Coordinates of C-alpha atoms and ligand atoms in Angstrom, one line a residue:
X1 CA 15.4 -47.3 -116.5
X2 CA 18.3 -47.3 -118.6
X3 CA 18.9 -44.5 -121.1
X4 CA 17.7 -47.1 -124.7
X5 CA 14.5 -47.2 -122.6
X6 CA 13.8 -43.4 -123.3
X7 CA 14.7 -43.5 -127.2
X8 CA 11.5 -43.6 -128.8
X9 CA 12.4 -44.7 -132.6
X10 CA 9.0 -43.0 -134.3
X11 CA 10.4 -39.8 -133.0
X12 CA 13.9 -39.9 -134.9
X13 CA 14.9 -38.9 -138.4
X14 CA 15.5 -41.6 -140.7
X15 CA 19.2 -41.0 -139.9
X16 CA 19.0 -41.3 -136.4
X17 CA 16.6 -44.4 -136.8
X18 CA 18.7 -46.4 -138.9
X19 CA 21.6 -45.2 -136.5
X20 CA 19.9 -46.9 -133.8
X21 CA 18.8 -49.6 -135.9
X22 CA 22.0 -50.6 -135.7
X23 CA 22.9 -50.4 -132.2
X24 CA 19.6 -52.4 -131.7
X25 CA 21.0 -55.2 -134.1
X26 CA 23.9 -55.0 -132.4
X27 CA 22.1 -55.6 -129.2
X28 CA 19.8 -57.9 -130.5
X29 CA 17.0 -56.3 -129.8
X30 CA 14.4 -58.1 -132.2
X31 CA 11.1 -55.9 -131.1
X32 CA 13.2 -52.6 -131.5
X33 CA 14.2 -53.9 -135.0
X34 CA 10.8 -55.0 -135.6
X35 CA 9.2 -51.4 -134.8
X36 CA 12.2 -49.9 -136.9
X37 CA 11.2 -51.4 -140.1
X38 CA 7.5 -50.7 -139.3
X39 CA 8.7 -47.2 -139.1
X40 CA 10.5 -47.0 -142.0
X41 CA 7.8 -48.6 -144.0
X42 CA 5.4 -46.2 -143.1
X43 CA 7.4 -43.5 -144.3
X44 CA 7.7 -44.9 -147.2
X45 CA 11.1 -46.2 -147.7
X46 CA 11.3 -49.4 -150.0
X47 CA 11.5 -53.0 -148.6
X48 CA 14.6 -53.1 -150.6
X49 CA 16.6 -50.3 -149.1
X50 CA 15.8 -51.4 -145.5
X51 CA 17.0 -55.0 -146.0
X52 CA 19.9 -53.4 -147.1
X53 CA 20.4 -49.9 -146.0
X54 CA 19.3 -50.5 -142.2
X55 CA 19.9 -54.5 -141.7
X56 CA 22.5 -55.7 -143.9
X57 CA 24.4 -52.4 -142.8
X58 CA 24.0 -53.3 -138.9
X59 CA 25.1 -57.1 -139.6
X60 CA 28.0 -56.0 -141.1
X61 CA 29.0 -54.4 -138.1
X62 CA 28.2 -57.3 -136.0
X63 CA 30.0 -59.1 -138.5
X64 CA 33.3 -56.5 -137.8
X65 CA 33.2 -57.1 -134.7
X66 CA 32.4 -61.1 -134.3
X67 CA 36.0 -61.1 -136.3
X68 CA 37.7 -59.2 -134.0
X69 CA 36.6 -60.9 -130.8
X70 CA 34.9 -58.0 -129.8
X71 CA 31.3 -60.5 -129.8
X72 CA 31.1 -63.8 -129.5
X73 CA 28.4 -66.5 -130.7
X74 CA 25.4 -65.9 -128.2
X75 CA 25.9 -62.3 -129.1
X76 CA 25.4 -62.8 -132.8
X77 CA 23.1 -65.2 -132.4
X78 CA 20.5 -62.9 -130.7
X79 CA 21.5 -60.0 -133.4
X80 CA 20.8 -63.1 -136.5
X81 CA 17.9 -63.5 -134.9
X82 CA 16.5 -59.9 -134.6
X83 CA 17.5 -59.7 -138.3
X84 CA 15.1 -62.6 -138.7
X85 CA 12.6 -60.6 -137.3
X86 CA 13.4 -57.4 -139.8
X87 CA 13.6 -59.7 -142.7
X88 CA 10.1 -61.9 -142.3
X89 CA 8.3 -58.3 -142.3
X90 CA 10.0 -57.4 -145.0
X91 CA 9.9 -60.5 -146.8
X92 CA 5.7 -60.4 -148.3
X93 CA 6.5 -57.3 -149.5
X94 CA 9.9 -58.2 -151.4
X95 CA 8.3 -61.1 -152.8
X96 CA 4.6 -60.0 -153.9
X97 CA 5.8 -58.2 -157.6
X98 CA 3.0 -60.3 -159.2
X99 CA 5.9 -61.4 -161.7
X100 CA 5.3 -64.6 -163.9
X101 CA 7.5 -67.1 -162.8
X102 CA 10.3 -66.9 -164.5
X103 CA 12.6 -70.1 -163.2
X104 CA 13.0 -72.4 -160.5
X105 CA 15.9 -72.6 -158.1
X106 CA 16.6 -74.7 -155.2
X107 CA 18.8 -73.4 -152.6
X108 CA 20.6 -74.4 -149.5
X109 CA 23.5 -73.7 -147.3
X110 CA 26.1 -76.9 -147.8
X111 CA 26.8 -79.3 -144.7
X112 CA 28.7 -78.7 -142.0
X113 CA 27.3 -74.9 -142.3
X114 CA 24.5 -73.5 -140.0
X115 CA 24.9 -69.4 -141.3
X116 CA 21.4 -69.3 -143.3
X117 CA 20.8 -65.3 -143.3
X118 CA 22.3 -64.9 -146.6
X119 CA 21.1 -67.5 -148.3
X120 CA 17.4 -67.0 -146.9
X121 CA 18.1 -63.4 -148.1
X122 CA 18.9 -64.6 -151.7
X123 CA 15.6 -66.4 -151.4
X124 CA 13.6 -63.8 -150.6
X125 CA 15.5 -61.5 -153.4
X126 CA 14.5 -64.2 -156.3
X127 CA 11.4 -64.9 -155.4
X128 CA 11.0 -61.3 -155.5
X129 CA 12.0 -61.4 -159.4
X130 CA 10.0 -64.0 -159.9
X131 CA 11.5 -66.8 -159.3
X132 CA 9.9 -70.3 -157.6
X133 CA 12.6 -71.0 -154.7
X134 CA 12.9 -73.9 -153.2
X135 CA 15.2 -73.7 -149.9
X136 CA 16.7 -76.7 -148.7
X137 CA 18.0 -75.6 -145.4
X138 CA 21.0 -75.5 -143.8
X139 CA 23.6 -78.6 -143.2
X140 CA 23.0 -80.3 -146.8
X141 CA 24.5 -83.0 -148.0
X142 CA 24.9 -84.1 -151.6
X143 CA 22.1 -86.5 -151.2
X144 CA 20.2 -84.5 -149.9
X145 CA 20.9 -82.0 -153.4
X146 CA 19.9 -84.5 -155.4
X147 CA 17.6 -85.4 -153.9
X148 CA 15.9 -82.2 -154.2
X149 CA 16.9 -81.4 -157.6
X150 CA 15.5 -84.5 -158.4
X151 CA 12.0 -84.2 -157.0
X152 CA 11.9 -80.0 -158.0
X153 CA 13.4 -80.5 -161.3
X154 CA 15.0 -76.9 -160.7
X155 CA 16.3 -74.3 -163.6
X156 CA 19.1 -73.2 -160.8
X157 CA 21.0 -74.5 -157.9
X158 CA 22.2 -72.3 -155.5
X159 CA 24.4 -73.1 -152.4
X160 CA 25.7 -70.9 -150.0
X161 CA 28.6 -71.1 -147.2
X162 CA 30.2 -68.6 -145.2
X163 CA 32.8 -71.1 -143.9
X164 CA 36.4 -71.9 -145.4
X165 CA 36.5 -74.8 -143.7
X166 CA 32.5 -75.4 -145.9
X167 CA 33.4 -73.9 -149.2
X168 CA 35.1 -77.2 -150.7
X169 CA 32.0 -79.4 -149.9
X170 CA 30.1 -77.2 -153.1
X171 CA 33.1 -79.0 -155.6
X172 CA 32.0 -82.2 -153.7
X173 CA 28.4 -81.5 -154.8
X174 CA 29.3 -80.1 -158.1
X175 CA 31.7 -83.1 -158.9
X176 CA 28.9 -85.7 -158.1
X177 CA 26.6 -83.5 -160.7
X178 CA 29.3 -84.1 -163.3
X179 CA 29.6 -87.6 -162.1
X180 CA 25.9 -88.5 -162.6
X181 CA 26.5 -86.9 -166.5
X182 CA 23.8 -84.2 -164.9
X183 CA 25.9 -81.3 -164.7
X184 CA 24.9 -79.5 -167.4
X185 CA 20.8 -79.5 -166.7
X186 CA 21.4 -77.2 -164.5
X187 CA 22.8 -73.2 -163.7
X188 CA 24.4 -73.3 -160.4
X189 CA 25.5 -70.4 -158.5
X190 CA 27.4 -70.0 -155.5
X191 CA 27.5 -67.7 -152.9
X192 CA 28.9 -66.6 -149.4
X193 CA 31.1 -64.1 -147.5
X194 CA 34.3 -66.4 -147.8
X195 CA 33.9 -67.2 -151.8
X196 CA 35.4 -65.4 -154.6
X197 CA 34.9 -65.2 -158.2
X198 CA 38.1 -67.2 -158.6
X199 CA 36.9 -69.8 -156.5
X200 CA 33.5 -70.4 -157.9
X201 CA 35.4 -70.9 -161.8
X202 CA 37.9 -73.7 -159.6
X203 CA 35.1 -75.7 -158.6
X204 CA 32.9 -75.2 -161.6
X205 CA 30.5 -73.3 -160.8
X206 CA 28.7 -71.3 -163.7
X207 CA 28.7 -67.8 -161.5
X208 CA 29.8 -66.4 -158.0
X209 CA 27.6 -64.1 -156.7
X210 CA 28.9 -61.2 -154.3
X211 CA 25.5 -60.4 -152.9
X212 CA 21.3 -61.2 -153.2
X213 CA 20.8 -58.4 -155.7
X214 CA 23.9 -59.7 -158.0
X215 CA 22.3 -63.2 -157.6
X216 CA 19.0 -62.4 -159.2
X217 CA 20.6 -60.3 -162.0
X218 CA 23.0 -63.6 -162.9
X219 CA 20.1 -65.8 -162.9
X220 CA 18.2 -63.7 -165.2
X221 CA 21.1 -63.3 -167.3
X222 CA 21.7 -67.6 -167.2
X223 CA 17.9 -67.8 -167.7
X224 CA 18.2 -66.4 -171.0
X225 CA 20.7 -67.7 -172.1
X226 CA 19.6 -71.5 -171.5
X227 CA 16.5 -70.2 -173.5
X228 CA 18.8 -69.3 -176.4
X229 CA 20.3 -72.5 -176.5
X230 CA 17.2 -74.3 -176.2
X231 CA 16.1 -72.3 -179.6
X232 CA 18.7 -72.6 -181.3
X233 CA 19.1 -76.4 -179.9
Ligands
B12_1 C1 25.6 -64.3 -138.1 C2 26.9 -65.1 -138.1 C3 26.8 -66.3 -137.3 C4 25.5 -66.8 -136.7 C5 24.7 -67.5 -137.8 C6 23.2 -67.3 -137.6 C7 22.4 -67.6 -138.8 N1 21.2 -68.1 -138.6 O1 22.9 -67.6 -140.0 C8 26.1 -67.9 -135.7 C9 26.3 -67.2 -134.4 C10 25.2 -69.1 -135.5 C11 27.5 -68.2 -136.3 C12 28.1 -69.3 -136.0 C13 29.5 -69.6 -136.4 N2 30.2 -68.7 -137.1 CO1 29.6 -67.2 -138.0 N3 29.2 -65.4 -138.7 C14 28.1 -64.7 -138.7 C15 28.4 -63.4 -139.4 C16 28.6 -62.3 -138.2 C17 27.4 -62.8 -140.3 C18 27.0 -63.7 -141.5 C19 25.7 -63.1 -142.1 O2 24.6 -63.5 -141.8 N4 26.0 -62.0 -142.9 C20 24.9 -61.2 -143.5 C21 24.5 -61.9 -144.8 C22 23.4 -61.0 -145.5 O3 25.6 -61.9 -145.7 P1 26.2 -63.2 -146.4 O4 25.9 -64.4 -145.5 O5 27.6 -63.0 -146.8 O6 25.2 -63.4 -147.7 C23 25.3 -62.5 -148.8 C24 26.3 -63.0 -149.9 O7 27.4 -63.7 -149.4 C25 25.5 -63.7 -150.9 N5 25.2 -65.1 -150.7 C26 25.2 -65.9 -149.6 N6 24.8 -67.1 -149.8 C27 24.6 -67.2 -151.1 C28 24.1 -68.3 -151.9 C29 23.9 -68.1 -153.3 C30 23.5 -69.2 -154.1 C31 24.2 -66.8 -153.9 C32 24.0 -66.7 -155.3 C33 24.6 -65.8 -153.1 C34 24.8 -66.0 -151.7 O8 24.3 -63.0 -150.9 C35 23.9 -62.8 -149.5 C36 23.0 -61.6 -149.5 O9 23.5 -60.4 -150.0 C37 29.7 -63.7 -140.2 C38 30.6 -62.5 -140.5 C39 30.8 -62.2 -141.9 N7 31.6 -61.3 -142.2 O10 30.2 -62.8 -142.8 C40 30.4 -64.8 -139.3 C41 31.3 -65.8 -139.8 C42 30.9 -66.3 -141.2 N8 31.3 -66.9 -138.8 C43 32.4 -67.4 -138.6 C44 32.6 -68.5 -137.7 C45 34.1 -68.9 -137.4 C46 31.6 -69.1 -137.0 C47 31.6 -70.3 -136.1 C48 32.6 -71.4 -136.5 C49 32.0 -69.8 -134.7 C50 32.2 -70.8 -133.6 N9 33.4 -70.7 -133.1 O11 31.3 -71.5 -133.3 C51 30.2 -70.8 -136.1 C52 30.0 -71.9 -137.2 C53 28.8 -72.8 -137.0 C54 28.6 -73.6 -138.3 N10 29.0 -74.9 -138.2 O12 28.2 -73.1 -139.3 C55 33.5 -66.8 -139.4 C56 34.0 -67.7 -140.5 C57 35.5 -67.6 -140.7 C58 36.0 -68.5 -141.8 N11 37.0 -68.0 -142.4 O13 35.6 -69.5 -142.0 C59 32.9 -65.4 -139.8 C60 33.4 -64.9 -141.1 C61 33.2 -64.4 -138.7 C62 34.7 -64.2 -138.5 N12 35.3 -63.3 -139.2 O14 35.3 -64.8 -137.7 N13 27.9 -67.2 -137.1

């Protein structure tokens, strides 16, 4: 029996828990993660601050270490996935506020891209506010953008990418938009670990946002002021 097998999570402080929340994202231990959030729930902590406290918080120690070559790819993999696990729990309760709708976005990670926790994160976040999300995926092409946008008819574009090598293709999609004269029918936002404020302006984008909770306060912000416009239009 090894020595995790003894730690029984109910039994910890919230501290400790999260502590070993960690480690067990880390590990990739989906049904330890699973039980952790359960926990947590129960005592009353708020969907929000477990996405962020306890799961964000452990991937971003996976993430540390994935950069320094200290895990590798079927490690993070398992640890994405055990996330996965923490996040579906979570995500009913993120999402049930009862809000009126209060836009439309469709999001997707851009070609060439697999990483999808984020985005599916920023997902869960807007439909939380209220929004109607539409998530494209991973791997998408600018055909398959337009595609979308076309069918959805979408207030907001979002599109994430956690690559350097990925972050040009959003200009590639954004250039098309202009291309088409479309541009302008829609707020798009951009998003990802590599991206920067600076970079989102370059490609002409309408916001960068560092993180889910700063996404949903930009769109709320862009979904008033298209309002405005189209009063005083
Ligand atoms: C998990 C992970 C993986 C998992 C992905 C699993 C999955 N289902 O997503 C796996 C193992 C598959 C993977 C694969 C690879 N990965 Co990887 N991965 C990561 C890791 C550790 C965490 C990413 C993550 O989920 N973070 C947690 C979420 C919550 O944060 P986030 O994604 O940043 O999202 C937040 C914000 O950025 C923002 N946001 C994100 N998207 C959007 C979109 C919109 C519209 C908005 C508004 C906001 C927004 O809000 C989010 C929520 O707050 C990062 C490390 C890091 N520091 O980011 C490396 C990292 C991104 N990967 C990296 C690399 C190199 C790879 C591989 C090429 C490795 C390889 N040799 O094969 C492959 C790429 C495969 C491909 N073609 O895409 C590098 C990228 C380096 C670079 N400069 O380009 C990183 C930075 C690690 C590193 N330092 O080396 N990876």
């Amino acid at each position: 029996m090894s020595e995790e097998d003894d730690i029984i999570l109910s039994e910890l402080d919230d501290e400790e828990l999260v502590q070993q929340m960690f480690d067990d994202l880390y590990d990739g231990l989906k049904e330890e993660i699973e039980e952790g959030v359960n926990i947590l729930l129960e005592r009353k902590w708020e969907p929000y601050d477990i996405l962020t406290k306890a799961l964000v918080g452990g991937m971003t120690i996976v993430g540390a270490d994935f950069r320094d070559g200290i895990l590798f790819v079927p490690e993070v993999l398992l640890a994405a996935n055990a996330m996965k696990g923490g996040m579906a729990i979570l995500k009913p309760l993120l999402v049930e506020t009862g809000a009126p709708r209060v836009g439309k976005m469709v999001i997707g990670t851009v070609k060439g891209d697999i990483h999808d926790i984020g985005k599916n994160l920023v997902g869960m976040m807007m439909e939380g506010a209220g929004f109607e999300v539409v998530d494209l995926g991973i791997n998408n092409s600018v055909e398959a953008y337009l595609e979308a946008m076309e069918a959805e008819g979408p207030d907001i574009l979002g599109m994430s990418a956690l690559l350097t090598t990925t972050m040009p293709y959003m200009k590639v999609v954004i250039d098309t938009l202009i291309e088409q004269g479309i541009r302008d029918d829609y707020i798009v936002l951009v998003g990802g670990a590599p991206l920067n404020e600076e970079f989102g302006k370059a490609i002409g984008a309408d916001a960068y946002c560092r993180d889910a909770a700063v996404a949903v306060e930009t769109a709320k912000e862009w979904m008033g002021r298209k309002h405005n416009s189209a009063a005083t239009a």
